[in-house]
Amino acid sequence: MEHCKTPLTLAEKILAAHSEGEADGTLKIRIDQTLTQDATGTMAYLEFLSMGIPKVRTSLSVSYVDHNTLQSGFENADDHIFLETVANKYGIVFSKAGNGICHQLHLENFSRPGITLLGSDSHTPTSGALAAIAIGAGGLDIALAMAGRPFRLPRPRIVQVRLTGRLRAGVTAKDVILELLRRLSVKGGVNKIFEYTGPGVETLSVPERGTVCNMGAELGATTSIFPSDSRTREFLRMQGREADWKALSADEGAKYAETIEIDLSSLEALAACPSSPDNVRPVRELEAEGVKIDQVLIGSCTNSSYLDMEMVASILKGRKIHNSVSFGINPGSRNVLEMTSGNGMLFDIIQSGARILECTCGPCIGMGQSPCTNAVSVRTYNRNFLGRSGTVSAGVYLVSPVTAAMSALSGHFTDPTGTSENLAKYPKPEEYINDKSMFIQPDYSGDVVMGPNIKPLPRFDALPDTLEARILLKTGDDISTDHIMPAGAKVLPYRSNIERISDFCFMNVKTSFKKEALENAAVGKASVILAGRNYGQGSSREHAAIAPRYLGVRAVLAKSFARIHRQNLANWGILPLEIPDELYESLQEGAALKIDTSALEKNEVRLLTDGGECVIRTSFTAEEVRNLRAGSLLNA
Ligand code: MIC
Ligand code: SF4
């Protein structure tokens, strides 16, 4: 009987509709769509090819080129050809370089209410703005989803974020998610889904919801989701896909594990200060301190929609960027750029003194525009981890497009809260431009073309019962994958070449990491990393697991792990072992230890150190144990 049904949250509804079972607290969900990007895609497709599947088994898979677009040698261009030829042969839509950033494009073109999307990029949850369950994962998990296998996910806790009120002038969706980061920290969302509800939801458009969902990744969240309502319908109509719309929201009386209240009208403009997205302060305070700015960058998958460009152009119109500021802008898609060129917005932006960059990730991942030594760089992006900009000494601040544009004009932090500035000076388009010509539809033909920098996947040995090991590195909390395996213009060309990219492992943390790892390996010792909480936060890049594994790392002992990275470690045969605080305190860099894995099947690992012996309880699923034993998921 209808009235006896338990009321469900929106996330529960979509997960239930895609459920293929549950075991040991792990959900198995059917995946409708996948996305990859070029920096993680080459590995994902090498892994997919090794499975011998004739064509993808999802209803849609899209391969985007948006990260490695600075072609200062043949490597990145060769990767693009590899991706294009794989896509054509195996039934994947290919998005050419210049078409735009994967998350912005997926929102514009493919995501829709009620679907599941898995992407080899941690900001895949952007599509939660259209009431989809969109999750980031490592390339191997995407390859398995393309092969038709369900995705395994630790059962998430569903958190309600209840929005009331309306944002004040000059305060934006970016400030909403910065407020959540301020309250909850970069660890606050691990294994949680953030579901937005309440009367404040309808005050936010889909691109604004996209900004919020995008940076939910910085909370460590599994994903974030908004209901599908009249604003959703309006966005899909503007994109020429109203037929994709359906109403979708939580049932009345649905129960949440937790509720967070945000009164939108109480928020002010915020900035995440160096070097963590949760180091949040009011822009007001930075203005009072008179912090001067060297660089301002607007764009990235967080803030590069037409709406973002409109706010920025409205502020810049008829004015000039401050002389001491280098100002760059990378719109999220070619269609957004084209629209800005049609109605004078681009003209106003150029006239203000902007440097117009490609519609790609660009400086967000250190692909150009690295700031000067000790720079203050103000960006509308989502991550400001040490060295990510390409300049280790630079301090990167994450702000809204409104704060960024106003500060670019003044040359110092400028608080836009309550501004009387008109942020919508251009006529509203009836519809968005929706040119799909840079998406190439596959015709299932041709051969895969592999350039000389694309190397075969490394082979890894099985896990012995006993590992003689040495702690190669002891780190603190919140080590990101940018610390483990940096990106940037010098490193990214080697994403398809594990041997070469392993040279850069931990390069900004411990320069002798590779040398010492190889020394350990030469005397038959495995290397171990000892870490604090939230190890591996940030990106989904598998290279942060594969490269250390290649160098002989067999275990990470950490107080806790970020979700995606923990899975990548387990997939690639590195033991992610959660240890108590006292053990962390007692162990030091350089110490020898023995790891006894003979009882792994019983979820027990014994550690023998100078200080004695201890047993670590693990929570691996039967499948993870099998993969770890075999040396990697691919071996298994
Ligand atoms: C990022 O924002 O850190 C990236 C670059 O998009 C990564 C993926 C990668 O490292 O290729 C992510 O978010 O997963
Ligand atoms: Fe690209 Fe930056 Fe978005 Fe990552 S966070 S997908 S690098 S724009």
XYZ file of C-alpha atoms and ligand atoms in Angstrom:
658
model
C 0.000 0.000 0.000
C 1.359 3.357 -1.042
C 0.990 5.065 2.381
C 2.987 2.305 4.151
C 6.178 3.042 2.195
C 9.098 4.480 4.165
C 9.706 8.031 2.984
C 13.040 8.254 1.153
C 15.601 10.988 0.690
C 16.351 11.964 -2.919
C 19.728 10.207 -2.819
C 18.165 7.031 -1.393
C 15.590 7.018 -4.199
C 18.198 7.161 -6.956
C 20.495 4.686 -5.220
C 17.573 2.272 -4.679
C 16.547 2.541 -8.328
C 20.111 1.565 -9.324
C 20.784 -1.009 -6.605
C 22.365 -4.311 -7.527
C 22.648 -5.457 -3.921
C 24.562 -4.699 -0.761
C 27.107 -6.684 1.240
C 29.295 -5.796 4.253
C 27.960 -2.201 4.259
C 29.020 -1.770 0.624
C 26.402 -0.764 -1.944
C 26.554 -2.077 -5.494
C 25.048 0.435 -7.902
C 24.412 0.320 -11.620
C 26.096 3.139 -13.492
C 24.240 4.845 -16.365
C 26.930 7.256 -17.563
C 30.688 7.617 -17.209
C 33.020 10.491 -17.896
C 36.786 10.624 -18.122
C 39.208 13.452 -18.756
C 42.561 13.283 -20.501
C 44.801 13.402 -17.406
C 43.168 10.348 -15.831
C 41.619 8.961 -19.023
C 44.691 7.461 -20.647
C 45.184 5.119 -17.653
C 41.452 4.396 -17.429
C 41.348 3.376 -21.109
C 44.570 1.323 -20.913
C 42.850 -0.505 -18.047
C 39.615 -0.834 -20.036
C 41.530 -2.203 -23.063
C 43.221 -4.800 -20.858
C 39.748 -6.196 -20.005
C 39.100 -7.252 -23.627
C 35.524 -5.856 -23.795
C 34.370 -5.105 -27.395
C 32.415 -1.934 -26.565
C 31.291 0.086 -23.548
C 28.218 -1.211 -21.752
C 26.963 2.055 -20.245
C 24.125 4.053 -21.783
C 26.607 6.921 -22.315
C 30.345 7.319 -21.835
C 32.137 10.557 -22.662
C 35.895 11.125 -22.971
C 36.844 14.775 -22.454
C 40.106 16.527 -23.296
C 40.415 19.519 -20.990
C 43.397 19.137 -18.638
C 46.539 18.421 -20.686
C 46.068 20.991 -23.394
C 49.372 22.851 -23.142
C 51.229 21.064 -25.902
C 54.871 21.908 -25.278
C 55.971 18.531 -26.686
C 54.357 15.643 -28.529
C 53.176 13.844 -25.361
C 49.844 15.530 -24.667
C 48.857 15.684 -28.339
C 49.614 11.958 -28.636
C 47.414 11.295 -25.608
C 44.564 13.162 -27.309
C 44.890 10.952 -30.421
C 44.966 7.814 -28.261
C 41.798 8.918 -26.458
C 40.050 9.812 -29.705
C 40.853 6.496 -31.371
C 39.824 4.455 -28.307
C 36.564 6.414 -28.112
C 35.744 5.841 -31.748
C 36.416 2.110 -31.588
C 34.693 1.326 -28.289
C 31.595 3.520 -28.497
C 32.532 6.564 -26.428
C 31.611 10.169 -27.253
C 34.816 12.214 -27.642
C 34.979 15.865 -26.623
C 37.824 17.658 -28.418
C 40.294 19.986 -26.742
C 38.792 23.468 -26.687
C 35.201 22.260 -26.298
C 35.310 22.968 -22.584
C 35.827 21.599 -19.084
C 34.315 18.159 -18.489
C 32.025 19.062 -15.578
C 30.646 22.222 -17.147
C 30.083 20.339 -20.421
C 28.469 17.355 -18.745
C 26.050 19.640 -16.940
C 25.218 21.493 -20.146
C 24.848 18.456 -22.388
C 24.334 15.087 -20.726
C 23.458 14.971 -17.058
C 19.798 14.683 -16.116
C 17.586 14.027 -13.088
C 17.647 10.521 -11.649
C 20.731 9.082 -13.366
C 23.975 7.710 -11.932
C 27.237 9.117 -13.292
C 30.733 7.902 -12.407
C 33.720 10.012 -13.449
C 37.486 9.710 -13.215
C 37.666 13.163 -11.719
C 36.839 14.171 -8.173
C 34.582 17.053 -9.251
C 32.147 14.770 -11.089
C 29.549 15.616 -8.356
C 28.990 18.940 -10.194
C 26.212 17.074 -12.029
C 24.378 16.708 -8.702
C 23.038 20.169 -9.600
C 20.692 18.344 -11.995
C 19.490 15.820 -9.384
C 21.883 13.085 -10.514
C 23.975 10.864 -8.262
C 27.382 11.772 -9.656
C 30.484 10.301 -8.039
C 34.225 10.645 -8.599
C 36.443 7.553 -8.578
C 39.775 6.212 -9.804
C 40.256 5.244 -13.451
C 40.050 1.531 -12.750
C 36.592 1.921 -11.201
C 35.492 3.854 -14.294
C 36.955 1.169 -16.568
C 34.938 -1.470 -14.664
C 31.773 0.640 -14.952
C 32.359 0.958 -18.714
C 32.656 -2.832 -18.761
C 29.159 -2.972 -17.236
C 30.154 -3.840 -13.673
C 28.304 -2.206 -10.767
C 30.200 0.371 -8.721
C 30.930 -0.505 -5.088
C 30.513 2.227 -2.566
C 30.662 2.244 1.241
C 27.076 3.035 2.332
C 27.107 6.837 2.716
C 25.391 8.818 5.479
C 22.884 11.238 3.992
C 23.138 14.748 5.379
C 20.402 17.310 4.808
C 21.573 20.863 4.164
C 18.455 22.965 4.718
C 18.639 26.311 2.970
C 16.423 29.213 3.997
C 16.410 32.891 3.031
C 18.052 34.470 -0.022
C 21.652 35.552 -0.695
C 22.443 39.219 -0.208
C 23.780 41.300 -3.115
C 27.398 40.398 -3.880
C 27.215 37.087 -1.988
C 27.131 34.013 -4.235
C 26.843 30.240 -4.345
C 30.623 30.056 -3.884
C 30.204 31.643 -0.476
C 27.602 29.005 0.444
C 30.037 26.164 -0.075
C 32.902 28.117 1.527
C 30.650 28.543 4.567
C 30.138 24.765 4.708
C 33.904 24.237 4.420
C 34.430 26.742 7.219
C 32.013 24.812 9.435
C 32.874 21.221 8.546
C 36.505 21.226 7.264
C 38.029 19.195 4.422
C 37.380 15.998 6.408
C 33.774 16.809 7.290
C 32.121 15.090 4.348
C 33.933 11.770 4.066
C 31.440 8.988 3.225
C 28.549 11.450 3.277
C 26.105 12.655 0.639
C 24.977 16.259 1.061
C 21.367 16.675 0.005
C 20.129 20.269 -0.322
C 16.537 20.999 0.709
C 14.404 23.847 2.030
C 12.890 27.053 0.639
C 16.315 28.538 -0.186
C 16.872 25.917 -2.912
C 14.575 27.614 -5.437
C 16.542 30.865 -5.110
C 19.566 29.148 -6.681
C 19.838 28.498 -10.427
C 21.370 25.285 -11.802
C 24.839 26.810 -12.446
C 24.857 28.108 -8.852
C 23.860 24.650 -7.604
C 26.711 23.328 -9.764
C 29.204 25.516 -7.892
C 27.954 24.174 -4.558
C 28.004 20.508 -5.665
C 31.394 20.935 -7.342
C 33.139 22.077 -4.193
C 31.369 19.495 -2.061
C 34.377 17.456 -3.234
C 36.523 19.665 -0.989
C 34.501 18.473 2.012
C 35.592 14.961 1.051
C 31.935 14.165 0.327
C 30.873 11.170 -1.727
C 28.608 13.546 -3.623
C 26.099 16.396 -3.294
C 22.643 16.654 -4.797
C 19.863 19.193 -5.398
C 16.236 18.315 -6.178
C 14.885 18.678 -9.716
C 12.374 21.557 -9.778
C 11.187 24.416 -11.976
C 14.709 25.951 -11.988
C 16.046 22.613 -13.268
C 13.413 22.581 -15.989
C 14.262 26.137 -16.969
C 17.984 25.300 -17.283
C 17.280 22.199 -19.380
C 14.930 24.242 -21.594
C 17.675 26.850 -22.125
C 20.016 23.992 -23.086
C 17.450 22.698 -25.602
C 16.768 19.537 -23.582
C 13.543 20.105 -21.722
C 12.589 16.503 -22.583
C 15.290 15.354 -20.132
C 13.442 16.998 -17.243
C 11.378 15.235 -14.619
C 10.460 16.389 -11.115
C 12.471 14.615 -8.434
C 12.876 15.325 -4.751
C 12.911 13.700 -1.320
C 9.679 12.294 0.090
C 7.883 14.264 2.753
C 9.152 13.052 6.139
C 12.386 11.514 4.767
C 14.903 10.864 7.540
C 18.452 12.196 7.385
C 21.478 11.133 9.425
C 22.172 14.803 10.195
C 20.747 18.228 9.366
C 22.700 21.424 8.771
C 20.838 24.742 8.567
C 22.063 27.614 6.433
C 20.239 30.941 6.336
C 21.430 32.288 2.985
C 20.622 35.866 3.984
C 23.116 35.686 6.861
C 26.110 34.837 4.655
C 28.890 37.213 3.628
C 31.655 36.956 1.011
C 34.323 34.460 2.086
C 37.799 33.382 0.976
C 39.638 30.091 1.506
C 43.153 31.206 2.462
C 46.427 29.382 1.751
C 46.771 26.449 1.588
C 43.575 24.587 2.306
C 39.998 25.006 1.036
C 38.758 24.983 4.651
C 41.009 27.801 5.850
C 38.098 30.188 5.392
C 37.915 33.842 6.467
C 35.559 36.719 5.631
C 36.835 38.839 2.718
C 35.975 41.776 4.980
C 38.919 40.900 7.240
C 41.357 40.545 4.347
C 40.199 43.915 3.030
C 40.786 45.495 6.456
C 44.315 44.072 6.461
C 44.888 45.625 3.030
C 46.217 42.385 1.494
C 47.596 43.272 -1.968
C 47.020 40.988 -4.941
C 49.382 39.947 -7.761
C 47.173 37.648 -9.791
C 43.448 37.091 -10.306
C 42.101 34.099 -12.243
C 38.466 33.438 -13.059
C 37.074 30.138 -14.347
C 37.622 26.410 -13.679
C 34.852 23.855 -13.320
C 33.669 25.649 -10.165
C 32.835 29.071 -11.572
C 32.856 29.230 -15.347
C 29.206 29.248 -16.385
C 27.539 31.955 -18.442
C 26.127 33.345 -15.196
C 29.630 33.619 -13.691
C 30.941 35.374 -16.808
C 27.982 37.762 -16.728
C 28.678 38.842 -13.133
C 32.360 39.362 -13.945
C 31.753 41.303 -17.187
C 29.156 43.476 -15.445
C 31.739 44.513 -12.858
C 34.563 45.047 -15.369
C 32.497 46.946 -17.987
C 34.124 50.290 -18.684
C 36.838 49.835 -16.032
C 40.490 48.761 -15.981
C 42.231 45.999 -14.038
C 44.668 47.409 -11.456
C 48.190 47.827 -12.848
C 49.784 45.461 -10.357
C 47.387 42.587 -11.143
C 47.735 39.950 -13.848
C 44.177 38.972 -14.702
C 43.164 35.822 -16.603
C 39.872 34.204 -17.454
C 39.054 30.672 -18.649
C 35.358 30.179 -19.478
C 33.967 26.671 -18.854
C 32.886 25.860 -22.355
C 33.178 27.055 -25.908
C 29.443 27.728 -25.930
C 29.812 29.985 -22.885
C 32.699 31.804 -24.583
C 30.699 32.153 -27.796
C 27.744 33.624 -25.901
C 29.957 36.158 -24.177
C 31.333 37.192 -27.557
C 27.868 37.649 -29.034
C 26.524 40.196 -26.559
C 29.529 42.396 -25.807
C 30.569 40.745 -22.560
C 33.827 39.471 -24.007
C 34.579 42.907 -25.460
C 34.170 44.456 -22.012
C 36.317 41.773 -20.409
C 39.111 42.238 -22.988
C 38.930 46.018 -22.670
C 39.421 45.765 -18.925
C 42.865 44.223 -19.513
C 42.104 40.510 -19.200
C 44.232 37.714 -20.586
C 41.805 35.363 -22.331
C 42.692 31.711 -21.774
C 41.408 28.528 -23.384
C 38.167 26.878 -22.228
C 40.107 24.286 -20.254
C 41.282 23.604 -16.694
C 44.440 25.604 -17.376
C 45.974 27.288 -14.315
C 43.658 25.383 -11.927
C 45.934 22.394 -12.404
C 49.116 24.400 -12.932
C 48.893 24.213 -16.742
C 50.373 27.641 -17.263
C 49.921 30.995 -15.476
C 52.010 29.943 -12.470
C 52.271 33.103 -10.370
C 55.510 34.823 -9.337
C 57.538 34.013 -6.215
C 55.606 34.722 -2.991
C 52.596 35.887 -5.033
C 49.122 36.443 -3.667
C 46.955 34.694 -6.252
C 43.175 35.054 -6.022
C 41.171 32.451 -7.905
C 37.579 31.358 -8.358
C 38.825 27.751 -8.414
C 38.310 24.995 -5.856
C 41.732 23.899 -4.593
C 44.692 25.785 -3.159
C 46.960 22.973 -1.972
C 50.673 23.638 -1.642
C 52.387 23.900 -5.019
C 49.245 23.229 -7.098
C 49.585 26.567 -8.903
C 53.106 25.578 -9.964
C 54.687 28.093 -7.544
C 55.336 26.570 -4.124
C 55.907 29.945 -2.437
C 52.662 31.490 -3.751
C 49.596 31.815 -1.526
C 46.378 30.936 -3.342
C 42.999 32.285 -2.132
C 39.703 30.814 -3.362
C 36.847 33.292 -3.774
C 33.666 33.991 -5.748
C 33.774 35.601 -9.213
C 32.332 38.792 -7.709
C 35.055 39.064 -5.071
C 37.685 38.197 -7.710
C 36.537 40.810 -10.230
C 36.169 43.621 -7.678
C 39.549 42.810 -6.166
C 41.163 42.722 -9.621
C 40.018 46.316 -10.135
C 41.266 47.600 -6.782
C 44.482 45.536 -6.546
C 43.667 44.389 -3.025
C 40.986 42.244 -1.367
C 37.648 43.989 -1.753
C 34.544 42.799 0.042
C 31.513 42.753 -2.272
C 28.974 41.915 0.471
C 25.897 44.111 0.048
C 27.258 45.795 -3.106
C 24.980 48.133 -5.040
C 26.740 47.108 -8.282
C 24.416 45.829 -11.038
C 25.703 42.277 -11.662
C 23.453 41.591 -14.671
C 24.124 44.372 -17.174
C 23.535 42.322 -20.342
C 20.263 41.247 -21.982
C 19.142 37.777 -20.823
C 19.470 35.164 -23.594
C 16.249 33.337 -24.541
C 18.231 30.125 -24.910
C 21.863 29.144 -24.426
C 23.990 28.440 -27.500
C 24.149 24.689 -27.738
C 26.545 23.776 -30.547
C 27.537 20.117 -30.233
C 29.963 19.999 -33.162
C 33.040 19.436 -30.991
C 31.565 16.224 -29.613
C 32.544 13.384 -31.934
C 30.110 10.482 -32.084
C 31.808 7.073 -32.338
C 31.441 4.849 -35.388
C 33.027 1.734 -33.828
C 35.841 1.587 -36.379
C 39.575 2.186 -36.752
C 42.619 1.190 -34.731
C 43.841 2.540 -31.439
C 46.872 4.803 -32.008
C 49.480 4.959 -29.224
C 52.348 7.429 -29.224
C 55.795 6.524 -27.850
C 55.170 8.129 -24.429
C 52.189 5.854 -23.745
C 53.682 2.944 -21.850
C 52.022 -0.343 -20.907
C 50.576 -0.645 -17.396
C 53.227 -1.847 -14.944
C 52.943 -5.429 -13.624
C 52.812 -5.778 -9.872
C 53.678 -8.811 -7.716
C 51.343 -10.563 -5.281
C 51.278 -9.690 -1.581
C 53.531 -11.956 0.506
C 52.438 -13.062 4.013
C 55.237 -11.049 5.574
C 56.640 -7.715 4.449
C 59.948 -6.450 5.788
C 59.481 -2.693 5.599
C 60.792 0.754 6.465
C 58.854 3.953 7.133
C 59.990 6.171 4.298
C 57.929 9.227 5.178
C 55.969 10.485 8.189
C 53.472 13.234 7.358
C 50.716 15.162 9.169
C 46.978 15.496 8.467
C 45.243 16.325 5.170
C 47.970 15.232 2.774
C 46.404 15.736 -0.662
C 47.057 13.855 -3.857
C 48.711 17.087 -5.050
C 51.337 16.487 -2.331
C 51.700 12.812 -3.268
C 51.731 13.116 -7.049
C 51.915 16.749 -8.143
C 50.367 17.885 -11.408
C 51.290 20.998 -13.417
C 52.690 21.578 -16.875
C 55.995 19.754 -16.244
C 54.468 16.589 -14.787
C 51.133 16.074 -16.558
C 52.674 15.009 -19.902
C 53.787 11.821 -18.113
C 50.332 10.703 -16.967
C 50.577 7.817 -19.464
C 54.069 6.806 -18.371
C 54.271 5.548 -14.784
C 58.025 5.033 -14.741
C 58.644 8.627 -15.773
C 55.959 10.221 -13.576
C 57.271 8.378 -10.500
C 60.258 10.799 -10.595
C 57.910 13.467 -9.233
C 56.390 11.481 -6.353
C 56.229 13.645 -3.173
C 58.541 16.120 -4.920
C 57.333 19.109 -2.841
C 57.392 17.168 0.444
C 60.533 15.003 0.401
C 62.878 15.387 -2.562
C 64.730 12.133 -1.827
C 61.499 10.075 -1.837
C 62.171 8.135 -5.055
C 65.852 7.592 -4.300
C 65.152 6.226 -0.822
C 62.250 4.084 -2.043
C 64.540 2.454 -4.602
C 67.223 1.949 -1.934
C 64.661 0.124 0.225
C 63.615 -2.010 -2.729
C 67.261 -2.872 -3.503
C 67.645 -4.469 -0.051
C 64.302 -6.273 -0.255
C 62.389 -3.851 1.954
C 58.943 -2.494 1.198
C 58.389 1.235 1.803
C 55.648 2.480 4.114
C 54.049 5.924 4.437
C 52.881 7.026 7.877
C 50.197 9.718 7.824
C 47.668 11.611 9.916
C 43.992 12.089 9.148
C 42.347 12.345 5.733
C 45.311 10.970 3.792
C 44.924 11.356 0.025
C 42.257 14.069 0.017
C 41.538 15.871 -3.220
C 41.789 14.452 -6.676
C 40.924 11.025 -8.035
C 44.274 10.591 -9.816
C 45.283 6.934 -9.601
C 48.860 7.988 -10.199
C 49.022 8.900 -6.499
C 48.639 5.162 -5.839
C 50.261 3.590 -8.923
C 53.498 5.614 -8.796
C 54.227 4.915 -5.096
C 53.357 1.239 -5.726
C 55.782 1.224 -8.651
C 58.464 2.538 -6.275
C 57.820 -0.254 -3.768
C 55.335 1.302 -1.326
C 53.185 -1.567 0.022
C 51.314 0.045 2.915
C 50.055 3.405 4.125
C 49.449 3.623 7.872
C 47.111 6.569 8.448
C 44.727 7.830 11.105
C 42.083 8.022 8.354
C 41.782 8.085 4.566
C 39.911 10.087 1.946
C 37.366 7.874 0.166
C 38.628 7.886 -3.432
C 42.293 7.544 -2.556
C 41.663 4.686 -0.119
C 39.945 2.826 -2.950
C 42.773 3.607 -5.388
C 45.331 2.251 -2.907
C 43.356 -0.963 -2.412
C 42.824 -1.312 -6.185
C 46.565 -1.041 -6.810
C 47.773 -3.358 -4.054
C 48.848 -0.871 -1.384
C 47.418 -1.736 2.052
C 45.461 1.250 3.424
C 45.687 0.553 7.173
C 43.864 2.733 9.679
C 45.876 3.086 12.848
C 45.140 4.574 16.279
C 46.626 7.962 17.256
C 49.036 6.407 19.821
C 50.599 4.164 17.218
C 51.033 7.143 14.888
C 52.792 9.046 17.701
C 55.074 6.134 18.585
C 56.351 5.432 15.061
C 59.037 7.555 13.410
C 60.374 8.101 9.911
C 63.179 5.648 9.155
C 61.930 2.944 11.551
C 61.981 -0.682 10.443
C 58.850 -2.763 10.809
C 57.408 -6.101 9.817
C 53.886 -6.386 8.403
C 52.246 -9.792 8.795
C 49.266 -10.144 6.440
C 48.672 -13.867 6.904
C 45.306 -13.165 8.599
C 44.135 -10.601 6.025
C 41.158 -12.844 5.190
C 40.068 -12.447 8.831
C 40.575 -8.691 8.475
C 43.599 -8.596 10.725
C 47.103 -7.310 10.035
C 49.914 -7.652 12.609
C 52.590 -4.972 12.880
C 55.887 -5.795 14.544
C 57.929 -2.770 15.505
C 60.765 -1.982 17.921
C 58.119 -1.097 20.478
C 56.430 -4.499 20.236
C 53.545 -6.018 18.343
C 50.059 -4.792 17.582
C 47.071 -6.039 15.651
C 45.266 -3.704 13.273
C 41.615 -4.510 12.562
C 40.803 -3.807 8.923
C 37.466 -3.593 7.117
C 38.306 -4.873 3.643
C 35.528 -6.510 1.653
C 36.175 -10.057 0.423
C 36.822 -8.638 -3.036
C 39.356 -6.107 -1.737
C 41.203 -8.854 0.123
C 41.347 -10.884 -3.090
C 42.695 -7.871 -5.013
C 45.273 -7.016 -2.361
C 46.454 -10.640 -2.246
C 46.788 -10.742 -6.026
C 48.854 -7.530 -6.003
C 46.213 -5.367 -7.723
C 42.631 -5.464 -8.927
C 43.831 -5.947 -12.504
C 45.932 -8.969 -11.475
C 42.911 -10.425 -9.673
C 41.993 18.110 -9.876
O 41.200 19.032 -9.860
O 42.782 17.870 -8.948
C 42.015 17.188 -11.089
C 43.238 17.467 -11.835
O 40.924 17.497 -11.906
C 41.928 15.742 -10.591
C 42.126 14.733 -11.625
C 43.550 14.550 -12.048
O 44.459 14.614 -11.230
O 43.749 14.313 -13.239
C 40.622 15.425 -9.867
O 39.960 16.297 -9.393
O 40.290 14.235 -9.724
Fe 39.917 20.880 -14.081
Fe 40.426 22.324 -11.943
Fe 38.043 21.311 -12.317
Fe 40.075 19.669 -11.709
S 39.215 21.254 -10.438
S 38.502 19.359 -13.307
S 41.736 20.701 -12.793
S 39.023 22.849 -13.596
